[in-house]
Tab-separated table of C-alpha atoms and ligand atoms in Angstrom:
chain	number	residue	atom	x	y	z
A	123	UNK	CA	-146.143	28.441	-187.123
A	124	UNK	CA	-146.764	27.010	-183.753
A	125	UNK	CA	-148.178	23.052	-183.842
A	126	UNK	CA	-151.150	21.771	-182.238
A	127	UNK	CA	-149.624	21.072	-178.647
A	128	UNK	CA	-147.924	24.608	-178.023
A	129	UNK	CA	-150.897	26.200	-179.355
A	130	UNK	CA	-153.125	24.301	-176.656
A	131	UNK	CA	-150.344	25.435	-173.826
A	132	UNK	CA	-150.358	28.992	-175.061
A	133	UNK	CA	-154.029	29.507	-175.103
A	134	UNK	CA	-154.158	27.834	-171.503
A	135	UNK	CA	-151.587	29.834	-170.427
A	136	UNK	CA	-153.412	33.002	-171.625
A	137	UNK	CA	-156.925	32.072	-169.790
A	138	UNK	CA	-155.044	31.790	-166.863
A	139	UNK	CA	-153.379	35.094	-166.884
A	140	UNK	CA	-156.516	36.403	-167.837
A	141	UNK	CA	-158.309	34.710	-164.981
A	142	UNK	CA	-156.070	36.047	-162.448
A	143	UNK	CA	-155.852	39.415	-163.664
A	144	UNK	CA	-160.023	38.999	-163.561
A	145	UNK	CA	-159.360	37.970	-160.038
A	146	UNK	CA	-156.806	40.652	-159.401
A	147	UNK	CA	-159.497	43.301	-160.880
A	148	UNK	CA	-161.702	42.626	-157.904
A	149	UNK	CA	-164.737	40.378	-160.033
A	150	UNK	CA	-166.587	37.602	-158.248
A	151	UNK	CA	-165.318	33.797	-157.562
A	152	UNK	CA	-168.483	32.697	-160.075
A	153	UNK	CA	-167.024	35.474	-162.952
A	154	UNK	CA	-163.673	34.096	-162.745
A	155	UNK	CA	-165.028	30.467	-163.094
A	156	UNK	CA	-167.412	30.907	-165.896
A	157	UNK	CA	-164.431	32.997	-167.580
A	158	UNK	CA	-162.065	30.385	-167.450
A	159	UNK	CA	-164.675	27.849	-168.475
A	160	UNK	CA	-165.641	29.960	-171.484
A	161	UNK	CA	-161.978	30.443	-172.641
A	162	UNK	CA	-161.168	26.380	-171.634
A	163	UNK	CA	-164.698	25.616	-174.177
A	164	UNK	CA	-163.618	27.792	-176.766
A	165	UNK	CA	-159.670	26.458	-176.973
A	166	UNK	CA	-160.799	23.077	-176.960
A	167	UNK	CA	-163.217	23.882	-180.122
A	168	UNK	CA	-160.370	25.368	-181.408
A	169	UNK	CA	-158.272	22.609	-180.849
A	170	UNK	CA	-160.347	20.275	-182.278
A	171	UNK	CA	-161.167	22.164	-185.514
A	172	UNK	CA	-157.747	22.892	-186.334
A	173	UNK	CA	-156.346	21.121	-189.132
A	174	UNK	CA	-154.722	17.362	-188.457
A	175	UNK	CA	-151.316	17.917	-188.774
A	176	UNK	CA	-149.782	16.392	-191.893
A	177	UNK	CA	-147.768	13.407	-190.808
A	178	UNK	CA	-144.707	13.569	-193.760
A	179	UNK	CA	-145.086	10.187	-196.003
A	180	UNK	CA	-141.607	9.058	-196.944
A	181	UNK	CA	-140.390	6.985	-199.193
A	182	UNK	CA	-143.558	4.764	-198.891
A	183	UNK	CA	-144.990	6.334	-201.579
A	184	UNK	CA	-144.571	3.118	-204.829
A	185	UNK	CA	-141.852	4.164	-206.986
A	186	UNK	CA	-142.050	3.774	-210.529
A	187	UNK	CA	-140.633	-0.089	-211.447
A	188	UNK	CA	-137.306	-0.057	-212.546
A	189	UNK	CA	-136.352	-0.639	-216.482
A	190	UNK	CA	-135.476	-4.773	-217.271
A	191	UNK	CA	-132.136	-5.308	-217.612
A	192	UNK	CA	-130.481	-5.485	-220.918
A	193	UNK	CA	-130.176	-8.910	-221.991
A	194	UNK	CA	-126.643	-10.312	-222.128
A	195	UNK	CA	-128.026	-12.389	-225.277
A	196	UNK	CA	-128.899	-9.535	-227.012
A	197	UNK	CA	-125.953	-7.474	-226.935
A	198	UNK	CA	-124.342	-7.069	-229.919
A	199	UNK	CA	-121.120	-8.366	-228.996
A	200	UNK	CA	-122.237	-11.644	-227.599
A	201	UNK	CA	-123.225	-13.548	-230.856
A	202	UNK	CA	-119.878	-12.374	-232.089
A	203	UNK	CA	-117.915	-13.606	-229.012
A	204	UNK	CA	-119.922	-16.960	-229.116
A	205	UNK	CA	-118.179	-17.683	-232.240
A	206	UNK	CA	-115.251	-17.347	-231.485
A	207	UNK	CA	-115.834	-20.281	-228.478
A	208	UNK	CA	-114.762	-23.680	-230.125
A	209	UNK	CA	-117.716	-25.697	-228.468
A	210	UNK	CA	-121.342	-25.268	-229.101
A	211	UNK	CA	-122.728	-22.192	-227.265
A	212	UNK	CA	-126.562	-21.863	-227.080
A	213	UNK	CA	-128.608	-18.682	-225.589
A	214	UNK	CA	-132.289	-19.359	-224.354
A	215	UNK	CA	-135.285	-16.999	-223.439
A	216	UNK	CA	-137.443	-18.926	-221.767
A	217	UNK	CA	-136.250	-22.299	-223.424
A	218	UNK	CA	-136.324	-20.960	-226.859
A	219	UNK	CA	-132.879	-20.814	-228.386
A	220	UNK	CA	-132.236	-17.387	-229.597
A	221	UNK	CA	-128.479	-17.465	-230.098
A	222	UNK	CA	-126.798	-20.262	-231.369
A	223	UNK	CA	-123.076	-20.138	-232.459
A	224	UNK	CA	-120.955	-21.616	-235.319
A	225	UNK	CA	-119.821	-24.778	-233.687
A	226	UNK	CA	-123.796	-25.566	-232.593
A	227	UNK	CA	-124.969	-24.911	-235.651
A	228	UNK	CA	-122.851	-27.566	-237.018
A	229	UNK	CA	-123.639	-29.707	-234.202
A	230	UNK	CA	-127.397	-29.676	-234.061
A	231	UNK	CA	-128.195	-27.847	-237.402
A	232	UNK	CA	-129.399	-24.188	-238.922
A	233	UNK	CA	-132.957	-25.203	-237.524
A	234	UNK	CA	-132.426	-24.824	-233.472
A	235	UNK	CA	-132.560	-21.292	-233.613
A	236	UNK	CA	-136.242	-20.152	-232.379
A	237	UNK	CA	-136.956	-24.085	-231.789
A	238	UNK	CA	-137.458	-25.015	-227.690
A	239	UNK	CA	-134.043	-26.087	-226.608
A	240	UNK	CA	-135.592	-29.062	-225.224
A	241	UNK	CA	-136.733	-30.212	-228.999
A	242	UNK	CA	-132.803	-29.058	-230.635
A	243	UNK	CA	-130.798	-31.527	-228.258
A	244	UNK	CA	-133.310	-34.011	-228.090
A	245	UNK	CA	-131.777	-36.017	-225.072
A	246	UNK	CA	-133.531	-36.754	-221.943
A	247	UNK	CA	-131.111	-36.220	-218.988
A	248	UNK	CA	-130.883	-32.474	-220.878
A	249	UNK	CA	-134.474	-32.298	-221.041
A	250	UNK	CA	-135.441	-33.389	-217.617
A	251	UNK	CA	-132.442	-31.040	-216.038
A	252	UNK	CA	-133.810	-28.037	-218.266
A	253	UNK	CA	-137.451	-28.543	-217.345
A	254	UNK	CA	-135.815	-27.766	-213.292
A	255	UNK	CA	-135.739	-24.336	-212.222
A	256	UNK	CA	-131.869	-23.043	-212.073
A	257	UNK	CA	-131.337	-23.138	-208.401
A	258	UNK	CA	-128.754	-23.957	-205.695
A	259	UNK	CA	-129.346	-27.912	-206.387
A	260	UNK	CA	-129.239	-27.916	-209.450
A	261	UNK	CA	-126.161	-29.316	-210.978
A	262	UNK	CA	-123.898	-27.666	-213.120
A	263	UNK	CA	-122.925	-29.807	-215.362
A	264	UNK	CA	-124.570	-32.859	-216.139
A	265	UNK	CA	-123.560	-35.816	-218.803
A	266	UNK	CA	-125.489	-36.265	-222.292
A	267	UNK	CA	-124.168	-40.274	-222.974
A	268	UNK	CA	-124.498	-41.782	-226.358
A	269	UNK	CA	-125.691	-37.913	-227.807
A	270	UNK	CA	-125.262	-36.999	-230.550
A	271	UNK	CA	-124.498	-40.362	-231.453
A	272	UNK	CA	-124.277	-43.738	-229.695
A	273	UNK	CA	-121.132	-44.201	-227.954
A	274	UNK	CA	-120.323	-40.648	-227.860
A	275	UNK	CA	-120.598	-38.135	-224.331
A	276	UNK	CA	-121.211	-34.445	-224.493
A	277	UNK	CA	-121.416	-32.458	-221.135
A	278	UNK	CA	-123.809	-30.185	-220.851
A	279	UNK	CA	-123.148	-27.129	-218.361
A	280	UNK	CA	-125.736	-23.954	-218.023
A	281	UNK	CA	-125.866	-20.204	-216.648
A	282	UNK	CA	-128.962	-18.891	-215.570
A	283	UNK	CA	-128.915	-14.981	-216.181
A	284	UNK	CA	-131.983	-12.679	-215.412
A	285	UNK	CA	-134.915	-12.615	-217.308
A	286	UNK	CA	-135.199	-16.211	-218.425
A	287	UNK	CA	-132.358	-16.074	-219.938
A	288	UNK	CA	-130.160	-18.859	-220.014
A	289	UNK	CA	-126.425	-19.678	-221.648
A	290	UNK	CA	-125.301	-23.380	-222.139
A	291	UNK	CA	-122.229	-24.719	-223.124
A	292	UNK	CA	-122.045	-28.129	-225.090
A	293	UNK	CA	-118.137	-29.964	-224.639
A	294	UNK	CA	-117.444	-33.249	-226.536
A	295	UNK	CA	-115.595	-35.691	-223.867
A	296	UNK	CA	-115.315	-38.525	-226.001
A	297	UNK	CA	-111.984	-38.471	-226.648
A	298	UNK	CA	-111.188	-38.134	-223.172
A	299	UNK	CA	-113.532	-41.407	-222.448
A	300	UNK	CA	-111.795	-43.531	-225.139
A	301	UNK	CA	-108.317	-42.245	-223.258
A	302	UNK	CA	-109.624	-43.028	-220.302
A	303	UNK	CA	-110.821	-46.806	-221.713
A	304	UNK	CA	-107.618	-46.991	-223.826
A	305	UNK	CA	-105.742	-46.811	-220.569
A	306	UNK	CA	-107.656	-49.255	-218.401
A	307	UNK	CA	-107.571	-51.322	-220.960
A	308	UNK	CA	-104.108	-51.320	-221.458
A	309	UNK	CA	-103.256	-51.835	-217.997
A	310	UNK	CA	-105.643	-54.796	-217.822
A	311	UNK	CA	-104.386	-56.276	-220.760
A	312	UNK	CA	-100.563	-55.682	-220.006
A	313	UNK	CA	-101.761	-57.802	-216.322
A	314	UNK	CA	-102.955	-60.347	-218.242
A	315	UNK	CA	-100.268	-60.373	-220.458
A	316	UNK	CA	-97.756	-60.721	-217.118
A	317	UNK	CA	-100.144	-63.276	-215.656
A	318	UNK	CA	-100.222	-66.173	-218.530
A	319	UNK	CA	-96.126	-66.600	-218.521
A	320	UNK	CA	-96.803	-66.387	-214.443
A	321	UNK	CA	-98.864	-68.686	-214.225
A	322	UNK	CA	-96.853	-71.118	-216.361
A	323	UNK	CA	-93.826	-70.661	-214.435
A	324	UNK	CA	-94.917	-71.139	-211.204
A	325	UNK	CA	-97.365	-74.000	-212.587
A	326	UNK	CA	-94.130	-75.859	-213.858
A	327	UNK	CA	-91.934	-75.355	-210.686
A	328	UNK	CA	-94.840	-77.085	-208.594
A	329	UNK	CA	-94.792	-79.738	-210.871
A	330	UNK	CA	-90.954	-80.287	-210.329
A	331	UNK	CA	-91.125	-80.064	-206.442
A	332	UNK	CA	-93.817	-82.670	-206.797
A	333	UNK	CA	-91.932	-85.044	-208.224
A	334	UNK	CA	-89.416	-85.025	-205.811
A	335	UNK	CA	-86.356	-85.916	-207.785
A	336	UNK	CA	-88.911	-88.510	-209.652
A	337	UNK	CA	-88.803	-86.601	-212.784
A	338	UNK	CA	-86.244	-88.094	-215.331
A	339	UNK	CA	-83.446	-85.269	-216.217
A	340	UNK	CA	-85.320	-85.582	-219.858
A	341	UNK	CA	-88.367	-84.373	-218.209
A	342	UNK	CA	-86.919	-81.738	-215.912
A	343	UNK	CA	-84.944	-80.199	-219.054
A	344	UNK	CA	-88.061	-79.537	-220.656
A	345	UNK	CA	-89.760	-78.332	-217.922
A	346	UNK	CA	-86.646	-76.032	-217.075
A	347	UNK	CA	-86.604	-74.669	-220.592
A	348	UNK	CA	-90.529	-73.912	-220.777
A	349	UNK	CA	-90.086	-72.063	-217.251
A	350	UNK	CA	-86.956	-70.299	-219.172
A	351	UNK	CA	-88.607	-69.448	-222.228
A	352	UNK	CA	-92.043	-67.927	-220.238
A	353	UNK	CA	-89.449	-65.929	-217.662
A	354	UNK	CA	-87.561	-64.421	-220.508
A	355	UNK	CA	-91.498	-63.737	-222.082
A	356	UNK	CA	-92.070	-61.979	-218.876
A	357	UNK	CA	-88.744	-60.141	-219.592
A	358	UNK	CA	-89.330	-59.039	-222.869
A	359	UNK	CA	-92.616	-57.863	-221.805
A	360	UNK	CA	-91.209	-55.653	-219.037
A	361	UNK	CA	-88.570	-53.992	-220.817
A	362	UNK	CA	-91.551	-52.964	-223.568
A	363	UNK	CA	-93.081	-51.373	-221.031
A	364	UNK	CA	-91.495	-49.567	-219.783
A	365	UNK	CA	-89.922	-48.495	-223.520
A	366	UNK	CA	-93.593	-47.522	-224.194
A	367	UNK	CA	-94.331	-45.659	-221.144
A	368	UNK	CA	-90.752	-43.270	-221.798
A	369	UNK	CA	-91.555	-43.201	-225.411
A	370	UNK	CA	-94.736	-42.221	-224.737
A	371	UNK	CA	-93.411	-39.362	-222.065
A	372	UNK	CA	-91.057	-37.882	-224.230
A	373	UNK	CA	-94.219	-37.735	-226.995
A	374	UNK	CA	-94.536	-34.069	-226.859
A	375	UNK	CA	-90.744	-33.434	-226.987
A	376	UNK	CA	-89.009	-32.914	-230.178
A	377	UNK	CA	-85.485	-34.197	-230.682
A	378	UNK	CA	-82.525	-31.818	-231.042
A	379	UNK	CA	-79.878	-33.895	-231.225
A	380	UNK	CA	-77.847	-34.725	-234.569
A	381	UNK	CA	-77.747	-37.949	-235.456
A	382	UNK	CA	-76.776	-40.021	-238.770
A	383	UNK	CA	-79.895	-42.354	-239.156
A	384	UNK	CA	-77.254	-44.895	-241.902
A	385	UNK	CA	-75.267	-45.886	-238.375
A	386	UNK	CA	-77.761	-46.088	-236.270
A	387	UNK	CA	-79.412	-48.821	-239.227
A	388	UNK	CA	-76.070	-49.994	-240.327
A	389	UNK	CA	-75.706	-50.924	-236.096
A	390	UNK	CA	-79.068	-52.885	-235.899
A	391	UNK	CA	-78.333	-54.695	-238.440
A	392	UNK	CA	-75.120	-55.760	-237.366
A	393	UNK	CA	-76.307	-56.473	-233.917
A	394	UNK	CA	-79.147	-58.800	-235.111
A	395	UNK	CA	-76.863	-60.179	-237.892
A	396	UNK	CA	-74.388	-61.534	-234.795
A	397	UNK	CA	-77.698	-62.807	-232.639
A	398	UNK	CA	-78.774	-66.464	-232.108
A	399	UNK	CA	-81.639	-65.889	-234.597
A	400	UNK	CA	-82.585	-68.283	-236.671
A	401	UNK	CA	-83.081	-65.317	-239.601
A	402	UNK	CA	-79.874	-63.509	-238.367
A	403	UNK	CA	-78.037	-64.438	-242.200
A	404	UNK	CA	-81.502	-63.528	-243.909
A	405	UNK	CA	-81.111	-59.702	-243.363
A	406	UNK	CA	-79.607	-58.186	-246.954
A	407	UNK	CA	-78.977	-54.371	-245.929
A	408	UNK	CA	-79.009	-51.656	-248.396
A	409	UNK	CA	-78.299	-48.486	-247.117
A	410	UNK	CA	-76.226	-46.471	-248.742
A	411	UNK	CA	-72.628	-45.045	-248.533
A	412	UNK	CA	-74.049	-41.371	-247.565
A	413	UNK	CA	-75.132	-40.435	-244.179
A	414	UNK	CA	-78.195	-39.518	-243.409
A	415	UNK	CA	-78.564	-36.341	-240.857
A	416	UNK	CA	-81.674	-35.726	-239.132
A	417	UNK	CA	-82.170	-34.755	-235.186
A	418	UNK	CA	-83.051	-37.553	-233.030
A	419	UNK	CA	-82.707	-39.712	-229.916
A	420	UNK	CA	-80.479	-42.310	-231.349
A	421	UNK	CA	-81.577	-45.036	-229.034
A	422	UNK	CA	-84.929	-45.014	-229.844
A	423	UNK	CA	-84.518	-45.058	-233.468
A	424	UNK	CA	-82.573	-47.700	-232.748
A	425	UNK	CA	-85.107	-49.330	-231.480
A	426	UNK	CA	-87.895	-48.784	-234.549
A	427	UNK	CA	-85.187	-50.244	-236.508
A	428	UNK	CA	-85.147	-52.995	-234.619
A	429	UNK	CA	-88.488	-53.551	-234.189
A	430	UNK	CA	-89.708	-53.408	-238.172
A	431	UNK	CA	-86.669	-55.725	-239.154
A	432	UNK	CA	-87.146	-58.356	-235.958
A	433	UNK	CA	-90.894	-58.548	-237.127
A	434	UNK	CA	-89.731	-59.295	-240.695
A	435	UNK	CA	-87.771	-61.970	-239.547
A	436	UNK	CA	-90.629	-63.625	-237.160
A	437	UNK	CA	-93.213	-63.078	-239.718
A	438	UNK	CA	-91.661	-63.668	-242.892
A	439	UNK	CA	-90.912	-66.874	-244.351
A	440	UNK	CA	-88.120	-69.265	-243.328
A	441	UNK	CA	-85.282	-69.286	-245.625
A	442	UNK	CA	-86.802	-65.631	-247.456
A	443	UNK	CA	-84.958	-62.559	-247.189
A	444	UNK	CA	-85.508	-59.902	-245.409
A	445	UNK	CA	-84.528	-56.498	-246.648
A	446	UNK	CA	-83.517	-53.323	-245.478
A	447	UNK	CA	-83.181	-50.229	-247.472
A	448	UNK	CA	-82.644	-46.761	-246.692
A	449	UNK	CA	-83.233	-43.976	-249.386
A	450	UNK	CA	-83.376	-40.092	-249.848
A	451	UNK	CA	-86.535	-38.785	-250.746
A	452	UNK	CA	-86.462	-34.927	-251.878
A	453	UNK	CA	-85.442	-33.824	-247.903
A	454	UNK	CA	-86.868	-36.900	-246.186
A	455	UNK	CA	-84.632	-40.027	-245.730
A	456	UNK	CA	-86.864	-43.215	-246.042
A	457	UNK	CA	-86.019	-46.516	-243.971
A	458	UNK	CA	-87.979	-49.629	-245.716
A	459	UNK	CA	-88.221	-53.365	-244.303
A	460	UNK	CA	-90.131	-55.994	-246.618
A	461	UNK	CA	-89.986	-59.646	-246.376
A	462	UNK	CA	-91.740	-62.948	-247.884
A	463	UNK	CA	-94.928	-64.128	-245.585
A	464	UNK	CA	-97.961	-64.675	-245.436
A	465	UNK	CA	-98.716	-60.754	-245.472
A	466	UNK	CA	-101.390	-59.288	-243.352
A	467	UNK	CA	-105.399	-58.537	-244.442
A	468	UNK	CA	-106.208	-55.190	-245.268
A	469	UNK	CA	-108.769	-54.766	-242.375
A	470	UNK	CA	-105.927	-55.563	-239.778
A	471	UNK	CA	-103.784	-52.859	-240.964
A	472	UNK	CA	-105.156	-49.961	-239.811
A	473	UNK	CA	-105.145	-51.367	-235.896
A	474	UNK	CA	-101.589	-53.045	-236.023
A	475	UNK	CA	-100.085	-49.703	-233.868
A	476	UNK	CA	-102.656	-50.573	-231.162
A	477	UNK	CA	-100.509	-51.492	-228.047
A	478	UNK	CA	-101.432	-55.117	-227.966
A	479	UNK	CA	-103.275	-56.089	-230.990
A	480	UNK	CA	-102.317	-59.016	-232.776
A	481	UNK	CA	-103.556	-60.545	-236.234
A	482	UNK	CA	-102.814	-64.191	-234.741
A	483	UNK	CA	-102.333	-64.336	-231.272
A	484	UNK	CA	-100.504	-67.513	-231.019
A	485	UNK	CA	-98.337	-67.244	-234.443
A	486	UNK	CA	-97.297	-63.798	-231.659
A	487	UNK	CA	-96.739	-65.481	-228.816
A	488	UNK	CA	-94.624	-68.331	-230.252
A	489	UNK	CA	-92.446	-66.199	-232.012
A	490	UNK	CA	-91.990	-64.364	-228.319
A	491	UNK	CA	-93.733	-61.064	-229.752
A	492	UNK	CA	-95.590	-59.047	-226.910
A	493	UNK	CA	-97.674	-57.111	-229.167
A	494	UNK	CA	-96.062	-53.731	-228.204
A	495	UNK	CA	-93.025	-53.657	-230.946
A	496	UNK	CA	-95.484	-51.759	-233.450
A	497	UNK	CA	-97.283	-49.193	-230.913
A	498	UNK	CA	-93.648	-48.531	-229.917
A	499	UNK	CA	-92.553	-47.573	-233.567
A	500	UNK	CA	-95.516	-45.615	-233.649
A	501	UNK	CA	-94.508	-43.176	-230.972
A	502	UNK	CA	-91.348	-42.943	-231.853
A	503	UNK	CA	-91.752	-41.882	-235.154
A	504	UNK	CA	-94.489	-39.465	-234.414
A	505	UNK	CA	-91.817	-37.571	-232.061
A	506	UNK	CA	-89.503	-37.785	-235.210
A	507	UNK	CA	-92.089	-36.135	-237.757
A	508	UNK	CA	-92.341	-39.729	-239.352
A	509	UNK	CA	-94.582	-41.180	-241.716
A	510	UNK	CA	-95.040	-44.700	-240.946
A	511	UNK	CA	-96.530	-46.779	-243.865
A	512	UNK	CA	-97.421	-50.391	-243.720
A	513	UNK	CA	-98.355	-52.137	-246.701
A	514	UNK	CA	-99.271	-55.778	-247.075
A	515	UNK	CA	-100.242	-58.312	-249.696
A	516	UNK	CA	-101.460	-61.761	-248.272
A	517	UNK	CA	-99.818	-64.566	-249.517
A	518	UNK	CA	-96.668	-62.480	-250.775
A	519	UNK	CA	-95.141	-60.080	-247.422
A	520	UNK	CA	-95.223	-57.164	-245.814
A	521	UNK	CA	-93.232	-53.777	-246.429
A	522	UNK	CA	-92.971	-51.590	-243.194
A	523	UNK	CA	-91.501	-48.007	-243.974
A	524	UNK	CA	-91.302	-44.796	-242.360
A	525	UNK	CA	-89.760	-41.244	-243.556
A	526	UNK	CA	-88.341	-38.539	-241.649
A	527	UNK	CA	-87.228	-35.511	-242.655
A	528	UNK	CA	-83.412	-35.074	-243.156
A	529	UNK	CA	-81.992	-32.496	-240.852
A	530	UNK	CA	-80.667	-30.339	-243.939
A	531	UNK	CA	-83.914	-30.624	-246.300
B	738	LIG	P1	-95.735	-58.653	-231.841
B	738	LIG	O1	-94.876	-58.535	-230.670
B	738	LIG	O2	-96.920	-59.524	-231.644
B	738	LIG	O3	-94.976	-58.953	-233.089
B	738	LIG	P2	-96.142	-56.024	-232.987
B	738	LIG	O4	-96.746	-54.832	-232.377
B	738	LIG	O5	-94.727	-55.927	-233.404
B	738	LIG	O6	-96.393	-57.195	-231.981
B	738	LIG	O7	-97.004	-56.410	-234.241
B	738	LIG	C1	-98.390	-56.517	-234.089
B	738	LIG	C2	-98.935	-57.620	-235.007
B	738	LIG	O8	-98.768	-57.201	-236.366
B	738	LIG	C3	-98.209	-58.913	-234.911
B	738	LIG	O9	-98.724	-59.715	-233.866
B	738	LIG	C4	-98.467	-59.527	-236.265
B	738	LIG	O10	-99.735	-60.151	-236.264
B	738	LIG	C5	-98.535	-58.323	-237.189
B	738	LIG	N1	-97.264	-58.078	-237.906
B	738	LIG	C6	-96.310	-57.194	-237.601
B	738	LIG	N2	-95.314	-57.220	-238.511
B	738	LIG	C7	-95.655	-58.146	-239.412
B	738	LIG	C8	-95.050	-58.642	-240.610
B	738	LIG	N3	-93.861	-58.202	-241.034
B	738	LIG	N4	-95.702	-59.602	-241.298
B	738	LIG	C9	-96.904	-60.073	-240.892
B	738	LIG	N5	-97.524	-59.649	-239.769
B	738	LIG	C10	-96.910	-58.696	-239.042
């Protein structure tokens, strides 16, 4: 009831009411001392027999250790989920893989699944950045280069969850590198492409100031007309590219227009029927008396036209014709060039709509081609729904055709 301090005070307090009420009673100074020393002796015993008090233990006492966490990987949704992701998804414990969905599976095989992750992707920037402990420093996301195959580039990217437990994420970039080459390249090719006429031109004029008037007016006409012919090279090769560049912005947007393909033919033809080409009578047009209604951007289908029938004429034989047809086909209205060459080999064909490539570089350049008229017929009749179709038999011509569907079919 009372603790061990205020018990000491009371009992005090008591032998020295007691003492003085001795005193008070009239006993000797010695009874009064050995009194209060008996009742001081016998507290103190007391005190120091009583019980230690019971200093309260708190929370110190160890609680019980909590219950793991679920794991993520386990829960039943997860494997389903993981699915449903498009690009490889892999679940470790401790490095073994113990989820593995559809599009890893297909990536790395049925066999992953309980294998160390380190053995299923089997590259060594993964297996080096796996082997660190998930921390702060380490990154994110690092590259996998020539995996799963040489020349290819997965990222790899990782989340460490509790327990040993680990998700990572596979992504294929190497579509995105190609892109990425494709467009370097192009930009270093189109340089050089701008460079060679350059070089000629301004090669040529230095020549002429040199001579200071020496040059016979024989000489300086040819020089003139090579400086012509490589400015209006340079030309050409400007306007196609910028053609390419807004063909290739308006890629993803689809043409609403109406337009009757027959005119837009029937007015390339005419136009390169009244040019200064050599071929210009060659051309023998068959297109039809109907019209043929699809939606479209007229200009640049005027400009596929013109760049399958111009190629007949550069590449086809002197003298040959070239022709032009246009037919229906169920609800698709198909525009076909062919004309007498010396036809292309088979393993060209697939890489003629590369921007820049060219069977015979200088059979191209002397016929002023850039290398860009095919890559922009390409675009242009992907943003049309075309089918473009090149066939070729060497020694005998080529036949360029594409289809699009008819606006009513
Ligand atoms: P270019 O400006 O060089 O003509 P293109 O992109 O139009 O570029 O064509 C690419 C290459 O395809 C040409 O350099 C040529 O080698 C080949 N080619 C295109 N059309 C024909 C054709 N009708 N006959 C033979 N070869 C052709």
């Amino acid at each position: 009831m009372f603790d061990r301090l205020s018990s000491l005070v009371i009992a005090l307090t008591l032998i020295a009411i007691a003492a003085i009420l001795a005193a008070l009673a009239g006993g000797d100074a010695s009874t009064i001392a050995i009194l209060a020393l008996a009742g001081f002796a016998a507290t103190a015993i007391v005190h120091a027999a009583a019980p230690a008090p019971v200093i309260e233990a708190r929370a110190e006492t160890a609680a019980p250790p909590p219950a793991p966490l679920p794991s993520l990987l386990r829960h039943p949704d997860f494997a389903r989920r993981a699915d449903q992701e498009a690009d490889p998804l892999l679940g470790t414990t401790d490095n073994i893989v113990t989820v593995a969905n559809d599009a890893a599976i297909r990536l790395l095989g049925r066999h992953i699944v309980g294998a160390d992750i380190r053995t299923a992707i089997r590259h060594p920037a993964a297996t080096e950045w796996l082997a660190k402990a998930a921390d702060a420093d380490t990154p994110q996301e690092i590259s996998l280069v020539d995996f799963p195959r040489p020349g290819q580039r997965w990222t790899m990217r990782m989340a460490a969850l509790s327990g040993g437990d680990r998700i990572i994420i596979l992504s294929d970039r190497s579509a995105i590198d190609a892109a990425d080459r494709m467009r370097s390249d192009f930009v270093a090719n189109a340089s050089h492409e701008l460079r060679t006429p350059l070089a000629a031109i301004l090669g040529y004029v230095e020549t002429l100031q040199d001579m200071n008037g020496d040059a016979d007016a024989g000489m300086r006409h040819r020089f003139l007309s090579i400086i012509d012919r490589e400015a209006r090279r340079m030309q050409q090769l400007v306007i196609d590219l910028l053609s390419i560049s807004r063909v290739e912005a308006d890629r993803f947007r689809r043409p609403t227009t109406p337009v009757n393909l027959a005119a837009i033919v029937n007015n390339t033809v005419a136009q390169l029927r009244d040019s200064e080409e050599a071929r210009a009578k060659d051309i023998e047009a068959n297109l039809g008396s109907e019209p043929q209604p699809m939606l479209g951007d007229a200009a640049q289908l005027g400009q596929l036209a013109h760049n399958i029938i111009s190629n007949a004429m550069k590449y086809g034989r002197a003298g040959t014709p070239v022709t032009v047809d246009l037919a229906r086909e169920g609800g698709r209205v198909r525009l076909s060039v062919g004309d007498q060459g010396d036809g292309i080999a088979p393993d060209h064909l697939p890489r003629l709509t590369e921007r820049f490539y060219r069977v015979d570089e200088a059979r191209s350049r002397s016929v002023g081609g850039t290398g860009l008229g095919l890559a922009i017929v390409k675009h242009i009749s992907e943003r049309h729904q075309g089918q473009l179709d090149i066939a070729s038999e060497a020694g005998r011509g080529t036949r360029v055709s594409v289809s699009f569907p008819l606006a009513n079919g």
